[in-house]
Tab-separated table of C-alpha atoms in Angstrom:
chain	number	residue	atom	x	y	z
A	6	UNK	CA	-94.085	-49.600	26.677
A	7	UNK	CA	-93.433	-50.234	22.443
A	8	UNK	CA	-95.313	-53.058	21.283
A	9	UNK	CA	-93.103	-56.638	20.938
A	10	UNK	CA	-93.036	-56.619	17.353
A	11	UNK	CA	-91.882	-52.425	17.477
A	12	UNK	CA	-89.000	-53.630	20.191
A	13	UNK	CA	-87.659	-56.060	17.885
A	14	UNK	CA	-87.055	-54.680	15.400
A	15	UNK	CA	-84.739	-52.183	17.362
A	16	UNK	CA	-80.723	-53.420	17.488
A	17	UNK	CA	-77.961	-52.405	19.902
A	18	UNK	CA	-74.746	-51.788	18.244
A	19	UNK	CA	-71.644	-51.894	20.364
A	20	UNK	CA	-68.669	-50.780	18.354
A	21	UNK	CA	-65.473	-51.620	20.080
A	22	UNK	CA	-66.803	-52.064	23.293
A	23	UNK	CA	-63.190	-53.163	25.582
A	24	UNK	CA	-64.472	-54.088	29.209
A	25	UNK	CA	-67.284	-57.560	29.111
A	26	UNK	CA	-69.061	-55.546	32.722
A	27	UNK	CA	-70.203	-52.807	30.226
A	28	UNK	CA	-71.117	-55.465	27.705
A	29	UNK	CA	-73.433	-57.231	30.633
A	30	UNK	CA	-74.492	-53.892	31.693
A	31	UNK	CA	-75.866	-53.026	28.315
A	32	UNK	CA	-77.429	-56.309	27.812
A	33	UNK	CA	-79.008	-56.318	30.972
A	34	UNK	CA	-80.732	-52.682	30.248
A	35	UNK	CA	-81.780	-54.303	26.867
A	36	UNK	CA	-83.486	-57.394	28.780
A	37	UNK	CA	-85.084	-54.873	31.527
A	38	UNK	CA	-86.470	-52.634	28.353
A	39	UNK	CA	-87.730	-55.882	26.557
A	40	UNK	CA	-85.038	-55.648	23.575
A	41	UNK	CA	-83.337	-58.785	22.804
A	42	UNK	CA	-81.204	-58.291	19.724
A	43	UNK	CA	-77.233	-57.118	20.638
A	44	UNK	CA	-74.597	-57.015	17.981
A	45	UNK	CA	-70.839	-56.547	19.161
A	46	UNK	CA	-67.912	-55.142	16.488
A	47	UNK	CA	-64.821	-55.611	17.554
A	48	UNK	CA	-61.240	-56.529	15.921
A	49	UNK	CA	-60.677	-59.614	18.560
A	50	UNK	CA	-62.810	-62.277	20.046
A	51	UNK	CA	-65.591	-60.888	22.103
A	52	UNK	CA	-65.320	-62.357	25.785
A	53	UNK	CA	-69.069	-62.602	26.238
A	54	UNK	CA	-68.690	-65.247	29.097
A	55	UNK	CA	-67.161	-62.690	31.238
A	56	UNK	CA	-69.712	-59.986	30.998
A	57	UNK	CA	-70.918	-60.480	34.578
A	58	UNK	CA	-72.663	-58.130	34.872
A	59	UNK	CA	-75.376	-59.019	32.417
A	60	UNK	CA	-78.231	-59.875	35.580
A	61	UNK	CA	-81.189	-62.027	34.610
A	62	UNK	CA	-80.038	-61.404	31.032
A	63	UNK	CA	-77.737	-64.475	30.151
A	64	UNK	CA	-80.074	-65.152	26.872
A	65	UNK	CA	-79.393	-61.381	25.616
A	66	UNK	CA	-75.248	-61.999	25.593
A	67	UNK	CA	-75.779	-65.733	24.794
A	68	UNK	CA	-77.779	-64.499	21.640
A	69	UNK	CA	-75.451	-61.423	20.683
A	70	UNK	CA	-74.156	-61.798	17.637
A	71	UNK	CA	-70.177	-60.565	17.185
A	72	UNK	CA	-69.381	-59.049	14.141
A	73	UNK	CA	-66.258	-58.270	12.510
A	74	UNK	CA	-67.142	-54.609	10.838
A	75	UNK	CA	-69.645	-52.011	11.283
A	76	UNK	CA	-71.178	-52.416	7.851
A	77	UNK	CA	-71.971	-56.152	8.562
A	78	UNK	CA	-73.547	-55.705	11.890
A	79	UNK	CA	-76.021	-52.946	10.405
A	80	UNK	CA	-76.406	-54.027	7.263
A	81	UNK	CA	-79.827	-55.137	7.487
A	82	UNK	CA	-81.291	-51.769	9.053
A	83	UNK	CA	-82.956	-48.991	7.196
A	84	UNK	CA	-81.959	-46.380	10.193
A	85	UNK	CA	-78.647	-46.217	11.583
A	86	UNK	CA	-78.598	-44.006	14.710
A	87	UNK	CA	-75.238	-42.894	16.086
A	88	UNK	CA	-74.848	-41.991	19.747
A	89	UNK	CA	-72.361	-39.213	20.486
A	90	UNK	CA	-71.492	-36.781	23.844
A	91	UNK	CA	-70.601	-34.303	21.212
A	92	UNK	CA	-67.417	-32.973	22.896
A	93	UNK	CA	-65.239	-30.774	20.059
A	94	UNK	CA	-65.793	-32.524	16.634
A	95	UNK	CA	-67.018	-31.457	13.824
A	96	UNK	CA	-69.953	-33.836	13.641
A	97	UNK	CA	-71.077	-33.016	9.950
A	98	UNK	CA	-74.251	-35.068	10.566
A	99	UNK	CA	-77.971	-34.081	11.908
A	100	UNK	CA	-78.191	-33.741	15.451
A	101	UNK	CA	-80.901	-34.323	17.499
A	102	UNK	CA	-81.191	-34.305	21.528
A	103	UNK	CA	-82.880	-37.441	23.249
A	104	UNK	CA	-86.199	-36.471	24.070
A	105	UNK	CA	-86.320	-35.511	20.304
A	106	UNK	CA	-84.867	-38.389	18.669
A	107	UNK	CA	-86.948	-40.963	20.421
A	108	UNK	CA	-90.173	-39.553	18.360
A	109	UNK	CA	-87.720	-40.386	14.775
A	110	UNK	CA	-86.999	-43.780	15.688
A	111	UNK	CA	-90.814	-44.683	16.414
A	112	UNK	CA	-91.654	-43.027	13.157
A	113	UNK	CA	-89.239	-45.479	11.514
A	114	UNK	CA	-90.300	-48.395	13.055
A	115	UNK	CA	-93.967	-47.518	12.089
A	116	UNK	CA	-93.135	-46.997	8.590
A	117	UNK	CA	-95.409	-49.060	6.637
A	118	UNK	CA	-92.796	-50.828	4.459
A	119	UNK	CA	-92.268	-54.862	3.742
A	120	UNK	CA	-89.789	-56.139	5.161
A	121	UNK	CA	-90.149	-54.177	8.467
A	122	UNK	CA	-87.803	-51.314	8.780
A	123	UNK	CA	-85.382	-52.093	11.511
A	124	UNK	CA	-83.451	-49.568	13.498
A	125	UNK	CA	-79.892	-49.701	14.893
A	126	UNK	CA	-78.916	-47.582	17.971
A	127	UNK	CA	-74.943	-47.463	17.882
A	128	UNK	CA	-73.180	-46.777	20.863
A	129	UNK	CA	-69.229	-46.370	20.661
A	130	UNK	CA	-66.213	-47.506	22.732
A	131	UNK	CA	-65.667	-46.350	26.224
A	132	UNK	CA	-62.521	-44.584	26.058
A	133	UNK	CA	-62.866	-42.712	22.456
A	134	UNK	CA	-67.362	-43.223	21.621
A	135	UNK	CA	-67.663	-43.482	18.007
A	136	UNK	CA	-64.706	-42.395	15.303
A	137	UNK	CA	-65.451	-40.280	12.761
A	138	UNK	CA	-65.549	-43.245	9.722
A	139	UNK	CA	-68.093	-44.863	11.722
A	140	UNK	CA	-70.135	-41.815	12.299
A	141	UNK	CA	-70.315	-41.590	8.810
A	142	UNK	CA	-72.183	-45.047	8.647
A	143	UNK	CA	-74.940	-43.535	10.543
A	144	UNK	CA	-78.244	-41.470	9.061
A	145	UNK	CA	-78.370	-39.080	11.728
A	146	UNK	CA	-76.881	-38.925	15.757
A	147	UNK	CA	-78.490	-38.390	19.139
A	148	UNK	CA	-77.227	-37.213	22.188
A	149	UNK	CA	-78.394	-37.042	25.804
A	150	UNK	CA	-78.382	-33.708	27.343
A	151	UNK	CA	-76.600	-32.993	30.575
A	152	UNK	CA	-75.956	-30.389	33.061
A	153	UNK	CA	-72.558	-28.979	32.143
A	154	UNK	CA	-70.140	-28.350	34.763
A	155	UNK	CA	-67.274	-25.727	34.811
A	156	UNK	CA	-64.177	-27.007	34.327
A	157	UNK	CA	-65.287	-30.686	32.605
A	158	UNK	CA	-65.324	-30.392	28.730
A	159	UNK	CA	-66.278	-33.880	27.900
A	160	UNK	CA	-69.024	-34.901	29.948
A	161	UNK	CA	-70.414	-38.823	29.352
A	162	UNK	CA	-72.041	-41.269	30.400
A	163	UNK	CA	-70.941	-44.894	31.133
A	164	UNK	CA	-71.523	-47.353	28.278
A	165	UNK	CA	-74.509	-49.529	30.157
A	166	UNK	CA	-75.507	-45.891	31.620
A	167	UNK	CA	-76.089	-44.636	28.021
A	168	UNK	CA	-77.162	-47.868	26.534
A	169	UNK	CA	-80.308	-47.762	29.921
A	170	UNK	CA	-81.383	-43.556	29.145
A	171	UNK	CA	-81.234	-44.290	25.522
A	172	UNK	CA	-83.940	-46.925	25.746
A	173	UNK	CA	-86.027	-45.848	28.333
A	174	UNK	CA	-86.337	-42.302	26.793
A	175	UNK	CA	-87.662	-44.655	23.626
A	176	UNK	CA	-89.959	-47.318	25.180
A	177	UNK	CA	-91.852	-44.289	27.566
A	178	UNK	CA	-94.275	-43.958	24.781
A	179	UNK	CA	-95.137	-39.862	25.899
A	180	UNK	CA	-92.043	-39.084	23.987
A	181	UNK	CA	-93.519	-39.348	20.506
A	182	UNK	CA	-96.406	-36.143	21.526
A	183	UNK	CA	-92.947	-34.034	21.751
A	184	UNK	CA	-92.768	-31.893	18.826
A	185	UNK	CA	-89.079	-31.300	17.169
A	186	UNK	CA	-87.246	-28.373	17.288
A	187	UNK	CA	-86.075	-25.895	14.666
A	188	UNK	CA	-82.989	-27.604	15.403
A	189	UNK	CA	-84.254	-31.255	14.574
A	190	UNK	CA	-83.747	-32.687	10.652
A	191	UNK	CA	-86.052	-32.317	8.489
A	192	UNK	CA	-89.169	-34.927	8.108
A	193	UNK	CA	-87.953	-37.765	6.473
A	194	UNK	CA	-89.129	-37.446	2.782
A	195	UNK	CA	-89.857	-41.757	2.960
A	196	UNK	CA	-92.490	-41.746	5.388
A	197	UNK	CA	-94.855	-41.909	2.615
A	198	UNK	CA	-92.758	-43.032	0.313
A	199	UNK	CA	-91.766	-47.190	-0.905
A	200	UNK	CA	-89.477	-49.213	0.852
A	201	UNK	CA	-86.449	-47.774	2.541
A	202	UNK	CA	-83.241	-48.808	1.470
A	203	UNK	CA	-81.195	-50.450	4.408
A	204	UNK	CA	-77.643	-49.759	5.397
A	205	UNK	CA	-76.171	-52.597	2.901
A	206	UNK	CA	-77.780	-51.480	0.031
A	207	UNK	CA	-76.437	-47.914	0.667
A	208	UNK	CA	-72.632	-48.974	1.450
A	209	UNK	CA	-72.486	-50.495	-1.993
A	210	UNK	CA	-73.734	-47.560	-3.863
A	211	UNK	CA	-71.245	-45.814	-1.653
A	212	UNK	CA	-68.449	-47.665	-3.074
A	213	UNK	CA	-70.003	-47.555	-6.081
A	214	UNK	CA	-69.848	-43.601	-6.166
A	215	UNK	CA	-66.474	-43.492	-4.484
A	216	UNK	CA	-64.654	-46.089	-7.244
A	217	UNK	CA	-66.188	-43.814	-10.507
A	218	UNK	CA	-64.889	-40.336	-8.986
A	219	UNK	CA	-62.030	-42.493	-8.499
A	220	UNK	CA	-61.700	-43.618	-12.043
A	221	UNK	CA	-62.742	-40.117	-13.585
A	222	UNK	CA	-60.404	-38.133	-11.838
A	223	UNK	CA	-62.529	-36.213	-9.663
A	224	UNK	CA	-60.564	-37.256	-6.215
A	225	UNK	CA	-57.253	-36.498	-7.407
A	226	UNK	CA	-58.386	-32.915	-8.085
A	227	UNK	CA	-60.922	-32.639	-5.424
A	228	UNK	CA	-59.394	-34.596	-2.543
A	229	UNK	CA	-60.677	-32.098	0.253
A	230	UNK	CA	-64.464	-33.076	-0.808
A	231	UNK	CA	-64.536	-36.926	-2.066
A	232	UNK	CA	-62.912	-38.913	1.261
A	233	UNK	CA	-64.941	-42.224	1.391
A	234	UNK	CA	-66.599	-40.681	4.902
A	235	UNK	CA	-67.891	-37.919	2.725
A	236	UNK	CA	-69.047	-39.587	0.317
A	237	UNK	CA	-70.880	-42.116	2.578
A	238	UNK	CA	-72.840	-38.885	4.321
A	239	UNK	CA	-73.463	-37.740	0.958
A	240	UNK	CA	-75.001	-40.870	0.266
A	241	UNK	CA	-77.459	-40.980	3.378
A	242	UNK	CA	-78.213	-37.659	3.151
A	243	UNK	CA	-79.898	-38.414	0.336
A	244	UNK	CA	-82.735	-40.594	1.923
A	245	UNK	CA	-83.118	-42.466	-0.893
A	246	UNK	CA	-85.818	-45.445	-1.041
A	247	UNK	CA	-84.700	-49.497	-2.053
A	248	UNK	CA	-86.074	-48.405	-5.515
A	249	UNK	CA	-84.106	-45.223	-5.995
A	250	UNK	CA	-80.648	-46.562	-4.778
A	251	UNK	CA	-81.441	-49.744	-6.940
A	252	UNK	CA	-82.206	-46.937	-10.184
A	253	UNK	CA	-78.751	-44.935	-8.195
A	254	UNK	CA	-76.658	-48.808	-8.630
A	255	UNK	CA	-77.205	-49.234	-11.990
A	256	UNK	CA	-76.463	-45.941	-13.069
A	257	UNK	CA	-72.689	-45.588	-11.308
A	258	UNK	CA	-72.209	-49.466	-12.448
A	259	UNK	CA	-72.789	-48.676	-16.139
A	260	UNK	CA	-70.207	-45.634	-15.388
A	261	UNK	CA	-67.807	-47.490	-14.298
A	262	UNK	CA	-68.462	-50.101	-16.803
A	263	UNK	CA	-67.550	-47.250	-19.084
A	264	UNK	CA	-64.498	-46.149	-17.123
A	265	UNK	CA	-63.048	-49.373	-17.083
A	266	UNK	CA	-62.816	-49.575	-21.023
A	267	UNK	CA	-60.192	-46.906	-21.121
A	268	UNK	CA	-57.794	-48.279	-18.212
């Protein structure tokens, strides 16, 4: 099993998340896999007292924290993992199965880096998983590998199901020997590098870069490239450090401080 202090620093994202049993069902996984921090995004009142199903882990849901939008619920974490069950879209994203993912994550949380890096495992809602505008808050995605069956296209797991893999295929510390595929992204250019920038400092250079190409032009005549999606991705893919996308924030803000003169 991780370490306390490695476990947490890992969050559980539930992103429109409609029936409280899968709520309790995740929490309760996160209390049997010694992972206390649950954050909930959802447009209406979370009903947390009726997740029932949340065994032995009543201080898991009575800690969860609701929020009211993805980018406040991670915006603390310097890896943002979506889950997926792939299906037909066009992800646009790194891909990585389970087995190979886990060995990321516990890279990230070892990161030598102050503050701690924290990680946050998203897991979408039951009917539709994750849409593609919040896939495009995440760094890279994961997905659990099962048997396909003829006939069934979209194979998936329950929400608590996929919530109990995803963390025992990361606490079983044999995972990390695995070594990635050809398939797998490439190392993470930080691992030696300074602090990593988290999620919140990357959304606001995103809408940083997304008001200048605004301003200039460039989305009127390049609309098929410069969605606010994109641009996020474009962002991430970047892997920039906190000093970087500080360097990165100034830059676009003295553009736009530019722009703004000739309005």
């Amino acid at each position: 099993m991780l370490p306390p202090e490695e476990l947490d620093r890992i969050h559980i994202v539930l992103v429109r998340a409609r029936n409280p049993n899968n709520i309790g069902a995740a929490a309760r996984a996160m209390h049997d896999f010694g992972l206390r921090h649950l954050r909930v995004v959802n447009d209406y009142p979370v009903p947390f007292e009726d997740a029932r199903s949340a065994v032995d882990a009543s201080q898991v849901v009575a800690n969860a924290v609701a929020c009211a939008s993805l980018a406040e619920a991670i915006a603390d974490c310097t890896m943002v993992v979506g889950t997926t069950a792939v299906g037909e879209r066009d992800l646009q994203h790194p891909l990585l199965p389970l087995p190979e993912a886990a060995p990321r994550i516990l890279a990230e949380l070892r990161r030598s880096a102050n503050p701690p890096c924290r990680v946050a495992l998203l897991f979408g809602s039951e009917k539709t998983g994750l849409s593609n505008e919040e896939l495009s808050h995440c760094n890279w995605l994961l997905t659990i590998p099962m048997q396909q069956v003829e006939g069934l296209r979209h194979l998936s797991l329950n929400l608590g199901q996929a919530v109990a893999v995803c963390l025992y295929e990361l606490v079983r510390e044999p995972a990390a020997a695995l070594p990635p595929s050809e398939s797998s992204p490439a190392a993470d250019p930080l691992t030696e590098a300074g602090e990593p920038a988290t999620a919140d400092t990357l959304e606001r250079l995103s809408i940083l870069l997304t008001e200048t190409l605004e301003r200039s032009g460039y989305t009127r005549r390049h609309p098929a490239n410069s969605s606010p999606e994109q641009l996020r991705r474009l962002v991430r893919r970047m892997s920039l450090d906190a000093s970087d996308a500080t360097v990165w924030t100034g830059i676009f803000r003295q553009l736009l401080f530019k722009l703004r003169r000739f309005d």
